[in-house]
PDB file of C-alpha atoms and ligand atoms in Angstrom:
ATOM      1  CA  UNK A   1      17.682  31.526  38.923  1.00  0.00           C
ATOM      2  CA  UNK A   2      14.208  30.716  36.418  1.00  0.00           C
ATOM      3  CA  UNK A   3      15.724  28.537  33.863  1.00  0.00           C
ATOM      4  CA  UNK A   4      16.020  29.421  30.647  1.00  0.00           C
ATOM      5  CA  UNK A   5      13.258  28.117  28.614  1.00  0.00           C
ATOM      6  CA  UNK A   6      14.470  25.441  25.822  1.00  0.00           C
ATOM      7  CA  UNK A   7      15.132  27.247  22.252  1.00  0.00           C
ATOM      8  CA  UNK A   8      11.932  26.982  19.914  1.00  0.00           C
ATOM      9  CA  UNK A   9      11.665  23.947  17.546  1.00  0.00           C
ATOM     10  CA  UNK A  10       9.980  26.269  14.630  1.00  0.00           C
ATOM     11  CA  UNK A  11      10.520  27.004  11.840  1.00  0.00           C
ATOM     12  CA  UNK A  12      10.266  23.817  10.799  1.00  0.00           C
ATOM     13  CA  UNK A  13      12.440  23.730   7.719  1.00  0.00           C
ATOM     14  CA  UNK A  14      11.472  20.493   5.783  1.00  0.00           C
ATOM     15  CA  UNK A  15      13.625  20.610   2.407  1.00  0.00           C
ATOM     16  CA  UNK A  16      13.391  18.159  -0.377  1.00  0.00           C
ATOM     17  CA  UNK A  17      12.519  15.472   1.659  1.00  0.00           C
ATOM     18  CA  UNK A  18      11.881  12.222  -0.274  1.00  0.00           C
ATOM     19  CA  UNK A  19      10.674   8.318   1.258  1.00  0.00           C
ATOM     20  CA  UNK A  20      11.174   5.087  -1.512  1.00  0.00           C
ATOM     21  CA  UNK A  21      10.472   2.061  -0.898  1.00  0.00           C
ATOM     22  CA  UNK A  22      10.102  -1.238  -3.398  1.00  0.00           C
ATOM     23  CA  UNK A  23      10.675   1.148  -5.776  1.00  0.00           C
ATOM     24  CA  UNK A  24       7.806   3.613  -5.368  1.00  0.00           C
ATOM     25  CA  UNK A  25       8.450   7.191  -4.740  1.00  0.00           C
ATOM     26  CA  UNK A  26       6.083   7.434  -1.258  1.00  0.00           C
ATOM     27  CA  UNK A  27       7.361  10.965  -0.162  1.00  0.00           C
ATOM     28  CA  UNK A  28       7.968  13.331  -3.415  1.00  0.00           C
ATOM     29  CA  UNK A  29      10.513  15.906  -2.860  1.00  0.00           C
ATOM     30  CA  UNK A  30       8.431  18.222  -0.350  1.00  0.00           C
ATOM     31  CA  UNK A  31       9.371  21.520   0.777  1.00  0.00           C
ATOM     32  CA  UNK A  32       8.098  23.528   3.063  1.00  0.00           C
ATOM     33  CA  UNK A  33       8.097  25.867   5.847  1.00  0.00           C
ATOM     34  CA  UNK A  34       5.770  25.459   9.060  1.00  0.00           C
ATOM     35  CA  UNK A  35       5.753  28.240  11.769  1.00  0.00           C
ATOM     36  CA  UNK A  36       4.651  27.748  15.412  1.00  0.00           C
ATOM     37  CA  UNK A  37       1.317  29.323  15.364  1.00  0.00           C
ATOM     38  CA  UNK A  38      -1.360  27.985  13.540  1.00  0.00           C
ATOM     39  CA  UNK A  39      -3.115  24.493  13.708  1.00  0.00           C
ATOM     40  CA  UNK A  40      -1.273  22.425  10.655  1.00  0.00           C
ATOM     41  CA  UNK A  41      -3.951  20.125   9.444  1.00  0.00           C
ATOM     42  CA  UNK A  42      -2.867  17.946   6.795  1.00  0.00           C
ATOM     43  CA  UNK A  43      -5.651  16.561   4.147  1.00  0.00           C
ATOM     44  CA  UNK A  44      -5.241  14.344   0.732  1.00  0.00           C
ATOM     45  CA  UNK A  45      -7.244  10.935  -0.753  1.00  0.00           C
ATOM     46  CA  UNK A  46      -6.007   7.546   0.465  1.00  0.00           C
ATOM     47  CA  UNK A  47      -2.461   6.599   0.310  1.00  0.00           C
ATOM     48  CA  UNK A  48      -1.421  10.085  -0.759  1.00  0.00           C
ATOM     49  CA  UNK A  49       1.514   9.987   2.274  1.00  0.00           C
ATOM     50  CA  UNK A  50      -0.494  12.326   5.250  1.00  0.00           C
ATOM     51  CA  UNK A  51       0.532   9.046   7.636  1.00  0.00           C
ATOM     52  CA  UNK A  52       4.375   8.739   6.225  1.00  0.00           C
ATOM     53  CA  UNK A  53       5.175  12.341   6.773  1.00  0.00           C
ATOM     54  CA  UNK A  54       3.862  12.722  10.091  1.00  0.00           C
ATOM     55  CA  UNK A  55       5.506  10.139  10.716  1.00  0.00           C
ATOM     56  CA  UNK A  56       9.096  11.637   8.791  1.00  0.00           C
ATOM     57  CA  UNK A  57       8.323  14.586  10.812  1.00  0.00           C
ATOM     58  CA  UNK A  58       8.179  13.016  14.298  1.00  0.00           C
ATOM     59  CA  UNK A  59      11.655  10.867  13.630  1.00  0.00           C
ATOM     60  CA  UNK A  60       9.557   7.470  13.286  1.00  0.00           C
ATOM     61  CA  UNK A  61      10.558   6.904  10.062  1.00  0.00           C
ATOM     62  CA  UNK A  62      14.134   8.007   8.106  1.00  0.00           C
ATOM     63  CA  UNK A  63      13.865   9.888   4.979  1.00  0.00           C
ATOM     64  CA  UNK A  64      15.886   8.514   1.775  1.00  0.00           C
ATOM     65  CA  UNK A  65      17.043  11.929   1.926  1.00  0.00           C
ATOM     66  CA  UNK A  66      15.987  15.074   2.126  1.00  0.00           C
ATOM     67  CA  UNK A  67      16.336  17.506   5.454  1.00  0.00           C
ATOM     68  CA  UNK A  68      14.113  18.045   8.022  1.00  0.00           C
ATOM     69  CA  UNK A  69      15.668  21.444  10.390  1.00  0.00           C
ATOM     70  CA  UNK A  70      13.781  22.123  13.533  1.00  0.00           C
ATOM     71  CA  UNK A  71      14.374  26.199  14.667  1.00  0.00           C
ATOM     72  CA  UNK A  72      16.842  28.386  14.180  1.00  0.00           C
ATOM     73  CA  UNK A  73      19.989  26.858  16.439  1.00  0.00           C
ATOM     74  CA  UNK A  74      22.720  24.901  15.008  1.00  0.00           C
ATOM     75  CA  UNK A  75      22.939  21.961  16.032  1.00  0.00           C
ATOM     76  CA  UNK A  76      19.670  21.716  16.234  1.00  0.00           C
ATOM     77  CA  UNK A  77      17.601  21.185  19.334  1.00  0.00           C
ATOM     78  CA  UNK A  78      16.980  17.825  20.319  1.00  0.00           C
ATOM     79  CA  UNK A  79      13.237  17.586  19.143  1.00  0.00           C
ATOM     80  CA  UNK A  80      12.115  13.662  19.368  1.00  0.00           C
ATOM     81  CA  UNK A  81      11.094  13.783  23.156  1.00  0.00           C
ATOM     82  CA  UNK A  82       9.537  17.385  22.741  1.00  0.00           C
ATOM     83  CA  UNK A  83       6.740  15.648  20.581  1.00  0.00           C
ATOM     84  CA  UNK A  84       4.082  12.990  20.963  1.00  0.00           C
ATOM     85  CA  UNK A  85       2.100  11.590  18.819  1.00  0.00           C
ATOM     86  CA  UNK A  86      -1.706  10.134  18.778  1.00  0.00           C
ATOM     87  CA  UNK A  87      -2.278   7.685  16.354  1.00  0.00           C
ATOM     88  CA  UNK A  88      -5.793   6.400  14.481  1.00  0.00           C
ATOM     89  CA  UNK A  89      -6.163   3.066  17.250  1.00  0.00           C
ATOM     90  CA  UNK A  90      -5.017   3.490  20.492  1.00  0.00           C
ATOM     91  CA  UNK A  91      -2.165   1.776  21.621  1.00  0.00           C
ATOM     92  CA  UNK A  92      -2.623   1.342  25.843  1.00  0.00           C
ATOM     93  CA  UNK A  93      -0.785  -0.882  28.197  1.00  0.00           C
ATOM     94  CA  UNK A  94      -2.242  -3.577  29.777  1.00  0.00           C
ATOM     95  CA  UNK A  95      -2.903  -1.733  32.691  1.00  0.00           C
ATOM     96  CA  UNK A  96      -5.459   0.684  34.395  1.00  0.00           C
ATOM     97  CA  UNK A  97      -5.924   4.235  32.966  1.00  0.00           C
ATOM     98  CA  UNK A  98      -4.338   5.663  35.451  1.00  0.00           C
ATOM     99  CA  UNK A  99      -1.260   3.342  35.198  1.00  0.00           C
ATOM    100  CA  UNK A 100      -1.023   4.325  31.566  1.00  0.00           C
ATOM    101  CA  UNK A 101      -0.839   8.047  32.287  1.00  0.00           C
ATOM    102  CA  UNK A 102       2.136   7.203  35.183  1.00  0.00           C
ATOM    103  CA  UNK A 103       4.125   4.976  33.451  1.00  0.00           C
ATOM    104  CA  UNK A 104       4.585   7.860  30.379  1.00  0.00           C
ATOM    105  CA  UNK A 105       5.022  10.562  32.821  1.00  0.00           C
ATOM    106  CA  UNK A 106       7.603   8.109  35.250  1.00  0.00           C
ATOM    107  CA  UNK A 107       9.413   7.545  31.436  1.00  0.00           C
ATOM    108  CA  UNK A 108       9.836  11.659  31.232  1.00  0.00           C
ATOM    109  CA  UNK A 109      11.223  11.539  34.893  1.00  0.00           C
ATOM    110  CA  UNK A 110       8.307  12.419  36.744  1.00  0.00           C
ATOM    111  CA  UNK A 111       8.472  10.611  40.391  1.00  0.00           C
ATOM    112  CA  UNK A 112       6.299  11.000  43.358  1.00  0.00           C
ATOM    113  CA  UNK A 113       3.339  13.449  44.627  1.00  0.00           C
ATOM    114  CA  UNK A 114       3.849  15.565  40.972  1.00  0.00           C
ATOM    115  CA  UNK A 115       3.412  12.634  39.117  1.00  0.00           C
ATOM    116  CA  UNK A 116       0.191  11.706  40.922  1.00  0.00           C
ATOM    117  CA  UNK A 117      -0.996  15.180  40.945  1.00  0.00           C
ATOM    118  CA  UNK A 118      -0.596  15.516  36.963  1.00  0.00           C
ATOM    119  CA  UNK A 119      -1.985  12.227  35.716  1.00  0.00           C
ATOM    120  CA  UNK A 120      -4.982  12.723  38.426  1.00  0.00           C
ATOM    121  CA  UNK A 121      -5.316  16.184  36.391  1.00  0.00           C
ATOM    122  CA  UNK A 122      -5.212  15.035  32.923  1.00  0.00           C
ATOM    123  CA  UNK A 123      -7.363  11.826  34.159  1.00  0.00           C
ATOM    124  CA  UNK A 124     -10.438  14.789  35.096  1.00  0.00           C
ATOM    125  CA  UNK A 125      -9.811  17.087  31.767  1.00  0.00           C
ATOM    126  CA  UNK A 126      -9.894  14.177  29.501  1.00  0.00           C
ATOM    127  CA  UNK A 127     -13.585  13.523  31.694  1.00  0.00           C
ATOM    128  CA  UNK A 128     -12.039  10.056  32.947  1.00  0.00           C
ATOM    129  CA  UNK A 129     -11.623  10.534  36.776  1.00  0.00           C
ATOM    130  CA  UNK A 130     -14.508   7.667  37.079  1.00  0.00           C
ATOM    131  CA  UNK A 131     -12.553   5.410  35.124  1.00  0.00           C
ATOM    132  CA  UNK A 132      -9.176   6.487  37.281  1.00  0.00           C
ATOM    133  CA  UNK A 133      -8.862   1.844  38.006  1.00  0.00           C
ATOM    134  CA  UNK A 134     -10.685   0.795  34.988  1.00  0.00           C
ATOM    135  CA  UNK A 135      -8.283  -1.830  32.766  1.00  0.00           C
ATOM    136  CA  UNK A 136      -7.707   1.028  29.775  1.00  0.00           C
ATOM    137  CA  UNK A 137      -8.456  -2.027  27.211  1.00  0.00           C
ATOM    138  CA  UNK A 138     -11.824  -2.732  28.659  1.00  0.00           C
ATOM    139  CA  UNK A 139     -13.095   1.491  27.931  1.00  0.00           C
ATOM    140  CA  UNK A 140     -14.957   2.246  25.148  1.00  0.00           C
ATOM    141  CA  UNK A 141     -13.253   3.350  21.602  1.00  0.00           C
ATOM    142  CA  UNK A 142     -13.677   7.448  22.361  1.00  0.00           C
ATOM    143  CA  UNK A 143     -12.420   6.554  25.686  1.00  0.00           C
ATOM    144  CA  UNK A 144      -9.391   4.955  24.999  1.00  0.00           C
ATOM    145  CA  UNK A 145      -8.551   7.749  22.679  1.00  0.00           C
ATOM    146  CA  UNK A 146      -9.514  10.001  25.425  1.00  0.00           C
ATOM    147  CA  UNK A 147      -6.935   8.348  27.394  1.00  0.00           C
ATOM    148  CA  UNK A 148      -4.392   8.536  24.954  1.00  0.00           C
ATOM    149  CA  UNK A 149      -5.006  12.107  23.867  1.00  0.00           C
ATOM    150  CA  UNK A 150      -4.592  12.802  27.685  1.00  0.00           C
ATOM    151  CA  UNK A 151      -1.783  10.604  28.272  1.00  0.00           C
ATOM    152  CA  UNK A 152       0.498  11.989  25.693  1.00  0.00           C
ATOM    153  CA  UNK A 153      -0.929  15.893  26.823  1.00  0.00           C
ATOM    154  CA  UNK A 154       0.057  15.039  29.927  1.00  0.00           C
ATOM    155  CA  UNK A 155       3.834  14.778  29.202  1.00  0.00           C
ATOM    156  CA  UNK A 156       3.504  18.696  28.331  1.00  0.00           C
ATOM    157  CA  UNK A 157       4.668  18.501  24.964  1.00  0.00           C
ATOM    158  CA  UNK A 158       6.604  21.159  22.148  1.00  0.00           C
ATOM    159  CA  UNK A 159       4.335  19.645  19.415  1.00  0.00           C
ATOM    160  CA  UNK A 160       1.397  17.264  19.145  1.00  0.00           C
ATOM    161  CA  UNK A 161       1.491  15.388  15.798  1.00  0.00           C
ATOM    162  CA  UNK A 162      -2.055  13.210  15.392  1.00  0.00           C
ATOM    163  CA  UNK A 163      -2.957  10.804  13.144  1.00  0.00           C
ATOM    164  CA  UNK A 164      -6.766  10.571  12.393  1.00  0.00           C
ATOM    165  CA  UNK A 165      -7.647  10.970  16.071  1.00  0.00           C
ATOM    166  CA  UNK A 166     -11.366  11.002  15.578  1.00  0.00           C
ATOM    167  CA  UNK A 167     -12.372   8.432  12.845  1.00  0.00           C
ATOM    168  CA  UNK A 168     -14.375   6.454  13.590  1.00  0.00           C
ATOM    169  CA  UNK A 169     -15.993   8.063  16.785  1.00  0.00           C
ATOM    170  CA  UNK A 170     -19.340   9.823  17.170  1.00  0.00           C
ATOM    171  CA  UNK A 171     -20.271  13.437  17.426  1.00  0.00           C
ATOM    172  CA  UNK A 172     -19.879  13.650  21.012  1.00  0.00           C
ATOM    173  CA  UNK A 173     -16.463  12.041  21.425  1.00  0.00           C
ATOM    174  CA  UNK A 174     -15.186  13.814  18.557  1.00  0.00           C
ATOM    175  CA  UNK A 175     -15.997  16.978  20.350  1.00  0.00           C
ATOM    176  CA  UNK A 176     -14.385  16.300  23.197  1.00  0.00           C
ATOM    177  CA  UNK A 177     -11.279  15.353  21.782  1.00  0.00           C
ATOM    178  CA  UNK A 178     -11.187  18.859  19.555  1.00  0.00           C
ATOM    179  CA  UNK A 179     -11.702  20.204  22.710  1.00  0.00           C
ATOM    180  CA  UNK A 180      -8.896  19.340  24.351  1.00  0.00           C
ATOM    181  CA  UNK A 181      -6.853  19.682  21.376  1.00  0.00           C
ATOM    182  CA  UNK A 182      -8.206  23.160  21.053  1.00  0.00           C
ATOM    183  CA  UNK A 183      -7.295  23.790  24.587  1.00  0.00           C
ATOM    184  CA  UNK A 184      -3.765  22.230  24.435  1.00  0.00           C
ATOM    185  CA  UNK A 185      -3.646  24.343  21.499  1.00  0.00           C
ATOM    186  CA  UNK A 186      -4.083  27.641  23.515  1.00  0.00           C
ATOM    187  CA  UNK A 187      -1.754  26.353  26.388  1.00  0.00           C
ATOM    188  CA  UNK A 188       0.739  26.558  23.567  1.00  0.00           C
ATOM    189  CA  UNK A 189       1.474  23.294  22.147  1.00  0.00           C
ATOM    190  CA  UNK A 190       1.794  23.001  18.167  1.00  0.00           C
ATOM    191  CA  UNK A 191      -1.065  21.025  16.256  1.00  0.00           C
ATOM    192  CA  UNK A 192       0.180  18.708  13.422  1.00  0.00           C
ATOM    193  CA  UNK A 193      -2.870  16.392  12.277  1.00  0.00           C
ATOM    194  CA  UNK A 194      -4.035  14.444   9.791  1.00  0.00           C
ATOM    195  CA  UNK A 195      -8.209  14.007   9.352  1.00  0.00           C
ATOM    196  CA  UNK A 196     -10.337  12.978   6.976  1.00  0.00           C
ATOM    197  CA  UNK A 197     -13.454  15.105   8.732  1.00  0.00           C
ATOM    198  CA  UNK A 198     -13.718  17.698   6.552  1.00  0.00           C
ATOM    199  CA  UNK A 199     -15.888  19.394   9.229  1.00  0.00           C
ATOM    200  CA  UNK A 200     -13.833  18.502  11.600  1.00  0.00           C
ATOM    201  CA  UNK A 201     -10.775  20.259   9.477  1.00  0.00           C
ATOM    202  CA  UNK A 202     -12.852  23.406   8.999  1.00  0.00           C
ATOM    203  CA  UNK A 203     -13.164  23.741  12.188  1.00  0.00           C
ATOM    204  CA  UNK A 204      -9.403  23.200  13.682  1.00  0.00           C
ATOM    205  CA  UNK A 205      -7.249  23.805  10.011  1.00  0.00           C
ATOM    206  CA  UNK A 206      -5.676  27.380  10.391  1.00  0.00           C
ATOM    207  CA  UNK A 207      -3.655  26.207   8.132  1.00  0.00           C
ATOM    208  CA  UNK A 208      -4.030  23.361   5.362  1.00  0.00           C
ATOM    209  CA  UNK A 209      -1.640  20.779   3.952  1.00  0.00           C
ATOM    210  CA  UNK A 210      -2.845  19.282   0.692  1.00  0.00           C
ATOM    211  CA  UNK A 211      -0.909  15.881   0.423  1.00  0.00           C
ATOM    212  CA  UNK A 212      -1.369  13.667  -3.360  1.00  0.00           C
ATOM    213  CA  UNK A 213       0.420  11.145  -4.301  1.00  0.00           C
ATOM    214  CA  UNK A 214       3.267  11.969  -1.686  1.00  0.00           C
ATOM    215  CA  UNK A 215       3.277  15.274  -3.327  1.00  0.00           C
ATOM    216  CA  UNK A 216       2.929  18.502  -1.206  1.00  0.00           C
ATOM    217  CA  UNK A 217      -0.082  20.347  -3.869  1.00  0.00           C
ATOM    218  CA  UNK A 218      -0.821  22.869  -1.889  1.00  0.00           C
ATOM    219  CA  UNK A 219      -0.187  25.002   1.275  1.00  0.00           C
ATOM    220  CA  UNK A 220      -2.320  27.287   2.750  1.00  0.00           C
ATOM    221  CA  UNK A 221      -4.491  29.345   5.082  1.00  0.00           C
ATOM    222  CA  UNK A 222      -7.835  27.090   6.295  1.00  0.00           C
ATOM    223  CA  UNK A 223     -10.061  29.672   5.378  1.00  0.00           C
ATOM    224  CA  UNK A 224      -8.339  30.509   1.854  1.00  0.00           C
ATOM    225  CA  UNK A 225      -8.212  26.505   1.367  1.00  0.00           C
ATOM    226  CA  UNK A 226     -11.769  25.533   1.853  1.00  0.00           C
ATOM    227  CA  UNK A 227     -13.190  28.747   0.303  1.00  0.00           C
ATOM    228  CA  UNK A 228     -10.781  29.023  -3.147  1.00  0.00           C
ATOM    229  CA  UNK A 229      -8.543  25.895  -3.493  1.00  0.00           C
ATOM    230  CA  UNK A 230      -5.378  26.957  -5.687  1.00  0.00           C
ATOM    231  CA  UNK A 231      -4.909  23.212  -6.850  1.00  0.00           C
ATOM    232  CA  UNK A 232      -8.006  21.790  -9.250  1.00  0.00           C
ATOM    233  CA  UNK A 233      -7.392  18.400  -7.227  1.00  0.00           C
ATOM    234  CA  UNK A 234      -7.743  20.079  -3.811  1.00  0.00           C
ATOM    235  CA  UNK A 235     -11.168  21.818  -5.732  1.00  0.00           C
ATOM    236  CA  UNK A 236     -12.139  18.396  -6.732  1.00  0.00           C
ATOM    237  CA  UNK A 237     -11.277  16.359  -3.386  1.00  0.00           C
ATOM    238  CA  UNK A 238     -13.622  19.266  -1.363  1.00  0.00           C
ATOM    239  CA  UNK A 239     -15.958  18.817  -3.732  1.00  0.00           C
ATOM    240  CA  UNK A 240     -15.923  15.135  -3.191  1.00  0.00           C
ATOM    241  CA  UNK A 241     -15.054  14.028  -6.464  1.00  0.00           C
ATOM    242  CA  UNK A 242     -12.476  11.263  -7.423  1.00  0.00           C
ATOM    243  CA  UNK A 243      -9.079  12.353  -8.052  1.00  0.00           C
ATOM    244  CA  UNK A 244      -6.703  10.144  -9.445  1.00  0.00           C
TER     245      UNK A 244
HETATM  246  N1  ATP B 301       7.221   2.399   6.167  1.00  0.00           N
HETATM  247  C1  ATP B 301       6.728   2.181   4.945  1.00  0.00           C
HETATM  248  N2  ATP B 301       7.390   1.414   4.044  1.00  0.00           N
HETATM  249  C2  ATP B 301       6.909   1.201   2.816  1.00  0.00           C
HETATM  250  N3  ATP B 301       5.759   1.730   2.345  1.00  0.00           N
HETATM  251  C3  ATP B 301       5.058   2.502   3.181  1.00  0.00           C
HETATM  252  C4  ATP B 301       5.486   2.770   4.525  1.00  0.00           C
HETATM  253  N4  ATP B 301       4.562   3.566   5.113  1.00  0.00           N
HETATM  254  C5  ATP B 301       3.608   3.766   4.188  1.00  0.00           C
HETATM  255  N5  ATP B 301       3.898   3.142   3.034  1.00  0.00           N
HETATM  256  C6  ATP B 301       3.079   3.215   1.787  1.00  0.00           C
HETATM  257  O1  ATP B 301       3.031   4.592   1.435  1.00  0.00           O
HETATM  258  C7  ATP B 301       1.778   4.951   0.856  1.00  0.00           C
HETATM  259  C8  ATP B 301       1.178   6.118   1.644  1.00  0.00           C
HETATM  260  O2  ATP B 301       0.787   5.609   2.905  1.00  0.00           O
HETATM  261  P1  ATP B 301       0.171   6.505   4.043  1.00  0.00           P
HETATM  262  O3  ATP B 301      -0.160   5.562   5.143  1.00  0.00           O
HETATM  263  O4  ATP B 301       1.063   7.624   4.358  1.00  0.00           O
HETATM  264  O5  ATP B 301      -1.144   7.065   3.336  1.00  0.00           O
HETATM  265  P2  ATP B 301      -2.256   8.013   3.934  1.00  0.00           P
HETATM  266  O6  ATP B 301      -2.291   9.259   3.114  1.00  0.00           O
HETATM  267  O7  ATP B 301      -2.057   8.155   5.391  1.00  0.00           O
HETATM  268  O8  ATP B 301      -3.590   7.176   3.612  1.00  0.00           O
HETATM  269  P3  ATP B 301      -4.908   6.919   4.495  1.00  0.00           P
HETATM  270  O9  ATP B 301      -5.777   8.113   4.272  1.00  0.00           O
HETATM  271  O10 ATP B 301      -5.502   5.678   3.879  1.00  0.00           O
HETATM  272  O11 ATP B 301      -4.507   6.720   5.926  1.00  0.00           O
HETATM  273  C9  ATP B 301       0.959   3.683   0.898  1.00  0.00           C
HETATM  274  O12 ATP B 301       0.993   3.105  -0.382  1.00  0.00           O
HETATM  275  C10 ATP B 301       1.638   2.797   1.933  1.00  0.00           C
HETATM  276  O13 ATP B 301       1.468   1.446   1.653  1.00  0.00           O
HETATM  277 MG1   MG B 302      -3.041   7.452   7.051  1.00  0.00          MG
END
């Protein structure tokens, strides 16, 4: 009998959610809605939250309250080890590349000739066959994220949340980590990221988060966003200006 594929963790029902701490109101009451489809890219100055609600949304971090509701089932699907996350540094074991990509596949029960077989795979798509033994510490920046990217890819998951994958890497390395996000993407996993690139959010955004001050401004098609900003901070942040 084909099993029955796990129900869908969208919509994403995200109600009033609020994070204080030291008395500072980080996460301001945001609502909203997110559907499976498009690419969520999530934009805003410094300190405006981006980090601290992708990091409410993956379960890192507890809300002061507020309700996060993933699909339609009560109870809800289990959705913690459905997601992975990428964050801004790469955070690899002291071991080889390879090593990295079996001990996270081993951790999601993985044993054997498929485990081989799949970090072997993601080791070539991520363009890192040649560095299969290499200590993952001792690769260059773009490769390490690389190896991350591919390492948490590899574990097949629901939704990829990613935190500033690309700064500070060049042109090159930044394409080929779009590139397999774009591809992961079509395979059917859901985009979450935050960026700073506004290129880089033109080209992935289908649809744009506009985070200030912990406040959710604005929500919104990537085209509409970048061509006719609702919010005069979102029209002043695009157009580079200082918004306060
Ligand atoms: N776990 C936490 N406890 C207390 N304060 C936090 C926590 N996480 C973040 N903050 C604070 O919340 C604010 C928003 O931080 P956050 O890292 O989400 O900003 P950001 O939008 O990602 O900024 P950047 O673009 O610089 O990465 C900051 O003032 C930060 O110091
Ligand atoms: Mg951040």
């Amino acid at each position: 009998m084909p099993e029955t594929p796990p129900p869908s963790l969208f919509p994403l029902r995200v109600r009033e959610l609020v994070f204080r701490a030291n008395g500072r109101c980080l996460i301001d009451h945001i609502s909203m809605v997110l559907e499976e489809g498009p690419r969520t890219l999530i934009l805003g100055p410094n300190g405006a939250g981006k980090s601290l609600l992708l990091r409410l949304l993956h379960g890192l971090v507890q809300p002061t309250s507020g309700e996060l509701r993933w699909g339609e089932c009560a109870p809800a699907p289990p959705a913690r080890d459905r997601q992975a996350m990428v964050f801004q540094r790469p955070i690899l074991l002291r071991r080889s590349a390879v090593a990295n990509l079996r001990h996270a596949l081993r951790h999601r029960g993985l044993r054997g000739a498929p485990l081989r077989c799949r970090a072997a795979g993601w080791l070539e798509r991520a363009e890192l066959s040649e560095y299969t033994h290499h200590p993952a510490r001792q690769l260059s920046v773009g490769e390490q994220q690389r190896l991350a990217l591919a390492r948490a890819l590899s574990c097949l998951p629901d939704i990829l949340f990613l935190d500033e994958p690309t700064a500070n890497l060049d042109p090159i390395s930044t394409l080929k980590i779009e590139r397999l996000i774009l591809q992961a993407h079509a395979e059917g996993t859901a985009i979450i990221m935050v960026t700073h690139d506004l290129g880089q959010a033109r080209r992935l955004g289908e649809q744009i988060l506009f985070l200030h001050r912990g406040r959710l401004e604005e929500q919104g098609p990537g085209k509409l966003f970048f061509k006719k900003p609702a919010s005069a901070r979102a029209h002043e942040f695009l157009a580079g200006g200082l918004i306060l």
